[in-house]
Short mmCIF file of C-alpha atoms in Angstrom, two decimals:
data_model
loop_
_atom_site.label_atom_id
_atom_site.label_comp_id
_atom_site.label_asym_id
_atom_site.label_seq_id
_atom_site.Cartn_x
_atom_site.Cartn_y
_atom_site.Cartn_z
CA UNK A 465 45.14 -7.26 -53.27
CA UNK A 466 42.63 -10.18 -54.70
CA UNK A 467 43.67 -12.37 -51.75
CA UNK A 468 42.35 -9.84 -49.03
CA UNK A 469 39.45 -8.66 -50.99
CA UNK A 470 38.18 -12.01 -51.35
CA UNK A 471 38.51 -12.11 -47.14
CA UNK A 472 36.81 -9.12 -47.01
CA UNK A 473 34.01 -9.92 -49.33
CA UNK A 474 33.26 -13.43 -47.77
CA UNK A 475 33.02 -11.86 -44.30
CA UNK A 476 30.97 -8.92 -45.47
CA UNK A 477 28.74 -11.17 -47.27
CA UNK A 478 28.37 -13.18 -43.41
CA UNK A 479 28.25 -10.21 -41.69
CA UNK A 480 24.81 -9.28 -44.35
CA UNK A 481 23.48 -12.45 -43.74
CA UNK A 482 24.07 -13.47 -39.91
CA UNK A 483 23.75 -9.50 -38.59
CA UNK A 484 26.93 -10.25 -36.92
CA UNK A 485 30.38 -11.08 -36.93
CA UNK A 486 32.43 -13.38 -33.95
CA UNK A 487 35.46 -11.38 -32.71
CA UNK A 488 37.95 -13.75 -35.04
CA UNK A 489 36.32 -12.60 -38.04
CA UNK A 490 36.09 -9.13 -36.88
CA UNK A 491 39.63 -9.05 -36.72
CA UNK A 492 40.08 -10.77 -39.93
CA UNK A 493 37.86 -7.98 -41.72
CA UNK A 494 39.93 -5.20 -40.14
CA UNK A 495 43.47 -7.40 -41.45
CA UNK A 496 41.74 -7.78 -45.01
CA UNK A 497 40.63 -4.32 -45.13
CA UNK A 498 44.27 -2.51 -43.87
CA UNK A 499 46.08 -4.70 -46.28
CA UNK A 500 43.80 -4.46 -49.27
CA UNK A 501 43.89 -0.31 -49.13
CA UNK A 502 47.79 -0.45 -48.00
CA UNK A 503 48.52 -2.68 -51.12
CA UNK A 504 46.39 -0.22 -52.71
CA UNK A 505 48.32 3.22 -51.46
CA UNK A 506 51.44 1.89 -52.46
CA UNK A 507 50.70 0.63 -55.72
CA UNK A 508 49.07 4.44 -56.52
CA UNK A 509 52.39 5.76 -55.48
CA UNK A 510 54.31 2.90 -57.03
CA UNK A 511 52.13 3.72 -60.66
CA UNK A 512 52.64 7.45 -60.14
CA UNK A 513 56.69 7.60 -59.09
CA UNK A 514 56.95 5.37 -62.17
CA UNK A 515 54.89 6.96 -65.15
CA UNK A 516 53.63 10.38 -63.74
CA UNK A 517 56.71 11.33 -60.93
CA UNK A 518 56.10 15.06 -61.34
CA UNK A 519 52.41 14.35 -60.11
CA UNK A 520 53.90 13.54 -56.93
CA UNK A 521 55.24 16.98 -56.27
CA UNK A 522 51.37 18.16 -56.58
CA UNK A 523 50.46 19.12 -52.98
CA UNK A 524 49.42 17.44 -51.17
CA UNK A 525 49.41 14.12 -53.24
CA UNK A 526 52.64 12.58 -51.97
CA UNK A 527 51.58 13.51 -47.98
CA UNK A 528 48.28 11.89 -48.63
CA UNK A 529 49.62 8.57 -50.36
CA UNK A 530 52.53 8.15 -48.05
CA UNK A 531 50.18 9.14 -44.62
CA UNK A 532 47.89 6.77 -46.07
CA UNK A 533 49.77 4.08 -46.98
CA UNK A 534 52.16 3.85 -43.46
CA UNK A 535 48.33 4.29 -41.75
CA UNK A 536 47.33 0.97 -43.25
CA UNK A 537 50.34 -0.61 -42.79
CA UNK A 538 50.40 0.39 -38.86
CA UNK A 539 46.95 -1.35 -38.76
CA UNK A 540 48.39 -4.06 -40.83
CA UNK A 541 51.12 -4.59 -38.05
CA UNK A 542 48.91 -3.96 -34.84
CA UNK A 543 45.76 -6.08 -36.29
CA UNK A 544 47.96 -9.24 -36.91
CA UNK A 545 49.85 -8.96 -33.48
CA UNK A 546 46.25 -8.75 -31.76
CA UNK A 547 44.99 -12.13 -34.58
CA UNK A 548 48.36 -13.35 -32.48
CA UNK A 549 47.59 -12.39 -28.90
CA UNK A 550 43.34 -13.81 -29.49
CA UNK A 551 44.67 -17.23 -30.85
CA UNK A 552 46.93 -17.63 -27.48
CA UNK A 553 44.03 -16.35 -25.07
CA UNK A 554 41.44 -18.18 -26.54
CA UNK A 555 43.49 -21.76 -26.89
CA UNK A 556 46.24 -21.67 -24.12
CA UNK A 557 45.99 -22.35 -20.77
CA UNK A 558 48.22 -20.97 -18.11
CA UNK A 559 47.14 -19.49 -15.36
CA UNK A 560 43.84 -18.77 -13.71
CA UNK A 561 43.58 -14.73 -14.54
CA UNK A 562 43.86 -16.45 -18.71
CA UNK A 563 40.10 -18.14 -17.79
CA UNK A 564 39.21 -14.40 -16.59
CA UNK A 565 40.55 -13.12 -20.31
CA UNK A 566 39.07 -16.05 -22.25
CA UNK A 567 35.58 -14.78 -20.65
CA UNK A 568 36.55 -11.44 -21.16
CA UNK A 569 38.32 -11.38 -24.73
CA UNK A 570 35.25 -10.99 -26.82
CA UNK A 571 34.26 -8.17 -25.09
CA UNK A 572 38.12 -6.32 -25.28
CA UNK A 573 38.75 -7.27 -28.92
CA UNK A 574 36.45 -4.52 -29.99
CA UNK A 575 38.28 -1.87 -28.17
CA UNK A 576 41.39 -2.94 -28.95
CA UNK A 577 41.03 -2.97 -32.19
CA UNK A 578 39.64 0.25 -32.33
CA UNK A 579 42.41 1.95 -30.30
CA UNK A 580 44.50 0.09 -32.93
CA UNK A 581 42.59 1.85 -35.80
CA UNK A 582 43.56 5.09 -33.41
CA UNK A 583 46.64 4.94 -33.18
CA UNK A 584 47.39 4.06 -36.96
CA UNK A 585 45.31 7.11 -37.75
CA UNK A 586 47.76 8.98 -35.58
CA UNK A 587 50.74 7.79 -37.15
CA UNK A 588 49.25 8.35 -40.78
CA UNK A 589 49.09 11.97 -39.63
CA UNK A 590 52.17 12.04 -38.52
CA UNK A 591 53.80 11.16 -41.08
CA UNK A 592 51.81 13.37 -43.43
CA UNK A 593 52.82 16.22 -41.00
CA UNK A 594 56.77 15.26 -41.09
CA UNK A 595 56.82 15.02 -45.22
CA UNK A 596 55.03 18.31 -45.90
CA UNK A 597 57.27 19.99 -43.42
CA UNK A 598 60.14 18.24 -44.64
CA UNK A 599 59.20 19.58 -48.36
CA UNK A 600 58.01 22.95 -47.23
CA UNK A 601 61.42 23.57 -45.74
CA UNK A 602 63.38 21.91 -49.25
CA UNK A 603 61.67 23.40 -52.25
CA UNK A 604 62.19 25.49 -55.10
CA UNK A 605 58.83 26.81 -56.16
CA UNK A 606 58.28 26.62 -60.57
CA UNK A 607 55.29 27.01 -62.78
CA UNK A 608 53.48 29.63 -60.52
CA UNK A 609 54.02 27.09 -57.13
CA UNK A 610 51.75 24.40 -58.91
CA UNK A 611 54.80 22.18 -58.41
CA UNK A 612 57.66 21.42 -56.46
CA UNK A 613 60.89 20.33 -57.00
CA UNK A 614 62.16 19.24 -53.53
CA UNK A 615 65.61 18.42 -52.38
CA UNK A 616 64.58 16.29 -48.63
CA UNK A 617 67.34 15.47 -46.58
CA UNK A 618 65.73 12.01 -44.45
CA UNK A 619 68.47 11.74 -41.78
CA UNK A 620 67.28 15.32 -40.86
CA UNK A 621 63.54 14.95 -41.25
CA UNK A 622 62.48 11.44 -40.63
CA UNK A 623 64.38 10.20 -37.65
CA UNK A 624 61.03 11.01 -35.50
CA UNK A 625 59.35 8.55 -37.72
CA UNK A 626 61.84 5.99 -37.73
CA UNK A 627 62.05 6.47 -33.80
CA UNK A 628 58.38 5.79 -33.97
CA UNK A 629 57.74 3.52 -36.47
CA UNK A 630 60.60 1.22 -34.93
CA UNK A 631 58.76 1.42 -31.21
CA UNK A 632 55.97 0.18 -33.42
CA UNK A 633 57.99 -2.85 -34.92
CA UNK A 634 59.28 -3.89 -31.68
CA UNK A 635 55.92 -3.59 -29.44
CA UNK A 636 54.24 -5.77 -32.23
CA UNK A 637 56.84 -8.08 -32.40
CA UNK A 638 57.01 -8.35 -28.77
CA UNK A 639 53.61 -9.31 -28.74
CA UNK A 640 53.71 -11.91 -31.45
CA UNK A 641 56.53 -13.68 -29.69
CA UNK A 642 54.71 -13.49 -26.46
CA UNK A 643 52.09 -15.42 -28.12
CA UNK A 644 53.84 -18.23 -29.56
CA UNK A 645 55.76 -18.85 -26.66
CA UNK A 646 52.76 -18.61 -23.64
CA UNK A 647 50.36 -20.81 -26.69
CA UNK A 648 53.99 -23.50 -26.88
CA UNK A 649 54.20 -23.51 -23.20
CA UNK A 650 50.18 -24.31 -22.65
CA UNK A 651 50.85 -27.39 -25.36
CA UNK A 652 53.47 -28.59 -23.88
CA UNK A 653 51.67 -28.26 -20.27
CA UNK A 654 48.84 -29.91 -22.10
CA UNK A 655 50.26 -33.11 -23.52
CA UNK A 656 52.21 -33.65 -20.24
CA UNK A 657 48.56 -33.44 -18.26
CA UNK A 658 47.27 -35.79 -20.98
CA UNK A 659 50.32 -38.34 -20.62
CA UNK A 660 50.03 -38.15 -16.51
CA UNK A 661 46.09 -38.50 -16.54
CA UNK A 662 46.35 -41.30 -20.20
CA UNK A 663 43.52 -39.39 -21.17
CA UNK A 664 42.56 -37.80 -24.96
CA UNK A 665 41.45 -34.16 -25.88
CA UNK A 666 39.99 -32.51 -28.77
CA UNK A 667 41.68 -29.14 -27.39
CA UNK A 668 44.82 -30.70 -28.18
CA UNK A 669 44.06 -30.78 -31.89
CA UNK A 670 43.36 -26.68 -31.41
CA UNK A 671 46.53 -26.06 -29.54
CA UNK A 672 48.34 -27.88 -32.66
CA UNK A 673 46.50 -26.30 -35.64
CA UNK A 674 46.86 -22.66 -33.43
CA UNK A 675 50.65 -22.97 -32.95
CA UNK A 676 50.84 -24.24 -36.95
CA UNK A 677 49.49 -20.60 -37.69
CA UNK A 678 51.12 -18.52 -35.47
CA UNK A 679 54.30 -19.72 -36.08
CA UNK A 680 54.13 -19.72 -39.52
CA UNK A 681 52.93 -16.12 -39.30
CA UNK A 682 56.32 -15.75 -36.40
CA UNK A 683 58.11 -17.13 -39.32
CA UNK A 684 56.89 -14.10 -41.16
CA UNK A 685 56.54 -11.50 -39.04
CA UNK A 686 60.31 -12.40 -37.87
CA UNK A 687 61.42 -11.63 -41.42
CA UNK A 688 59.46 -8.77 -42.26
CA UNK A 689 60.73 -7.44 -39.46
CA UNK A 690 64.16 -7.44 -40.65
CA UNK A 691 63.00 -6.01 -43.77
CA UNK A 692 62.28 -2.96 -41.86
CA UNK A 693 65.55 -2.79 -39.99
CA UNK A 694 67.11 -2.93 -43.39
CA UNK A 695 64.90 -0.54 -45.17
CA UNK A 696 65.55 1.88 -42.60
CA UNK A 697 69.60 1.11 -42.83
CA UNK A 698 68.84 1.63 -46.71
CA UNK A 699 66.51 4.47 -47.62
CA UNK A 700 69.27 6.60 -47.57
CA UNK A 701 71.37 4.66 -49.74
CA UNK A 702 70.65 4.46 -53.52
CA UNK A 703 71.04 0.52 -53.65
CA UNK A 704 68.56 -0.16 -56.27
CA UNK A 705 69.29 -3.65 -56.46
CA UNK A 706 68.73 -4.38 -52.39
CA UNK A 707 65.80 -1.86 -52.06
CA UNK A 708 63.99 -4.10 -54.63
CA UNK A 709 64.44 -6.88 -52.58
CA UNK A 710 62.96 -5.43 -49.90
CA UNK A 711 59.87 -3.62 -51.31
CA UNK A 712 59.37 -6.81 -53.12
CA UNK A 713 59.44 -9.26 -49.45
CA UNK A 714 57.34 -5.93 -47.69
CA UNK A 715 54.41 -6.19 -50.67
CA UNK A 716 54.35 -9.88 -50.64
CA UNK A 717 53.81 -10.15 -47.01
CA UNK A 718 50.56 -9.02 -46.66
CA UNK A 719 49.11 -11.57 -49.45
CA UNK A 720 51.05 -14.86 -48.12
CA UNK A 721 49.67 -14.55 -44.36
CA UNK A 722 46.49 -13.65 -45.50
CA UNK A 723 46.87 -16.95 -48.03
CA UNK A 724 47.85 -19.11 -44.79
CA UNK A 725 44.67 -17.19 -42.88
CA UNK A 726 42.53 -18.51 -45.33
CA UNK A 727 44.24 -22.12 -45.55
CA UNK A 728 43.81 -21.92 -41.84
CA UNK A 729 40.03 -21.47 -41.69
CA UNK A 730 37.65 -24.01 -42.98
CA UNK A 731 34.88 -21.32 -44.35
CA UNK A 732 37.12 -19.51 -46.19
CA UNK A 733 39.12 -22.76 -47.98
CA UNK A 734 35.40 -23.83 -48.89
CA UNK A 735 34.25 -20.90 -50.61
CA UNK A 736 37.47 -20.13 -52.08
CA UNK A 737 37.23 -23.84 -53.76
CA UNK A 738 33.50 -22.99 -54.67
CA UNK A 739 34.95 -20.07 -56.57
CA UNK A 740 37.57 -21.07 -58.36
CA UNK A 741 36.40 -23.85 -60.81
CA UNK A 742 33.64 -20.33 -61.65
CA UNK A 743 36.87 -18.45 -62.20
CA UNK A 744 38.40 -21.37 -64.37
CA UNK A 745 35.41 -21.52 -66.66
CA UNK A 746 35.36 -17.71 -67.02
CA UNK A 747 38.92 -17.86 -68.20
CA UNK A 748 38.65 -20.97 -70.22
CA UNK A 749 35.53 -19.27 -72.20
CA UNK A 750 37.82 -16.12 -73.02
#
């Protein structure tokens, strides 16, 4: 949660200052932002399951913390794969339509991110709509209704979401591997047209350092994605040992990209090291 507050800070504090934001750090913000309050959801729900579970069974408190939380993580999910798809546009070179995008990609970022913020609204409703339906239809009203005690079959309620969520998985991941491979194909067209011609290029050093991130975040996204699949396999099953394996790769994720993000950009890495000798003396003086 620190890790993408401090991207969202740093970018807010630009945005203050310069009046505007470039479409990369647009879509950083939104990636900061939908991982920060997703991290957040799930450790209110995490704190609450664990000390106060019977709050949960408050309407609507578990609809709202679950709707919110697989909101966030949609935009968490969409946001990276288009941070994925505006690396390869901007840096590779394929075709003649990708000089049409490159021209045109500051001007669609905007809109697709918002239609990304859309449709993870939508499926933040959706899933609020599935659980209270799924609890209206499995509870035992006690104390005057205040509280439920509900007995939810998922195979029964929840295979629309799964359905759903999974298209979600494999359109995103589609679209990450797209990226890697069109942004591996342009380098490798590149040094070839560099070896022909013996000439040097500086975009050769931005194909390198844009293929270092995206496949480190293919790296990730590949097994996160498999998280899912197993999850899914798993939520059913009450394998407490292999479900904390998973929740505890699925709440790391967000923070590790968003450490290589920051790694990755030279603004970021030098405020970060401006900060942290502050932080050190703070800590050292407690």
């Amino acid at each position: 949660m620190w890790i993408n507050a401090f991207i969202v800070c740093v970018l807010c504090i630009a945005w203050v200052k310069k009046k505007t934001l470039n479409s990369n750090e647009k879509i950083l913000l939104l990636l900061g932002g939908s991982r920060f309050y997703f991290l957040c959801f799930s450790r209110v729900h995490s704190f609450l399951s664990t000390i106060y579970p019977y709050y949960l069974l408050v309407h609507p408190v578990m609809q709202l913390l679950l709707g919110a939380s697989s909101s966030f993580n949609c935009s968490n999910l969409w946001i990276s794969a288009c941070l994925c798809v505006f690396y390869c546009i901007k840096i590779a070179n394929v075709r003649n339509w990708f000089s049409y995008l490159k021209v045109k990609i500051d001007r669609i970022s905007p809109w697709l991110l918002l239609g990304s913020e859309i449709y993870s609204l939508g499926i933040g409703i959706l899933v609020y709509n599935i659980i209270d339906k799924a609890v209206c239809e499995n509870i035992n009203f006690t104390c005057q209704g205040r509280f439920w005690k509900a007995n939810i079959t998922l195979d029964e309620h929840f295979f629309p979401f799964y359905f759903i969520t999974g298209l979600l998985f494999v359109t995103s991941f589609t679209a990450v591997i797209s990226s890697a491979l069109l942004l591996l194909f342009s380098l490798w067209r590149h040094k070839h047209n560099m070896q022909t011609n013996s000439m040097s290029s500086l975009s050769m050093d931005a194909h390198i350092k844009a293929m270092k991130s995206i496949l480190s975040f293919l790296v990730m996204y590949s097994m996160n994605f498999i998280t899912l699949i197993v999850t899914v396999i798993y939520s059913t099953k009450e394998d407490k040992a292999i479900m904390f394996l998973i929740y505890l790769f699925l709440y790391a994720f967000p923070g590790v990209h968003s450490l290589i993000l920051i790694f990755s950009n030279p603004k970021l890495v030098k405020i970060l090291l401006r900060i942290l000798p502050c932080v050190k003396c703070k800590v050292c003086m407690k």
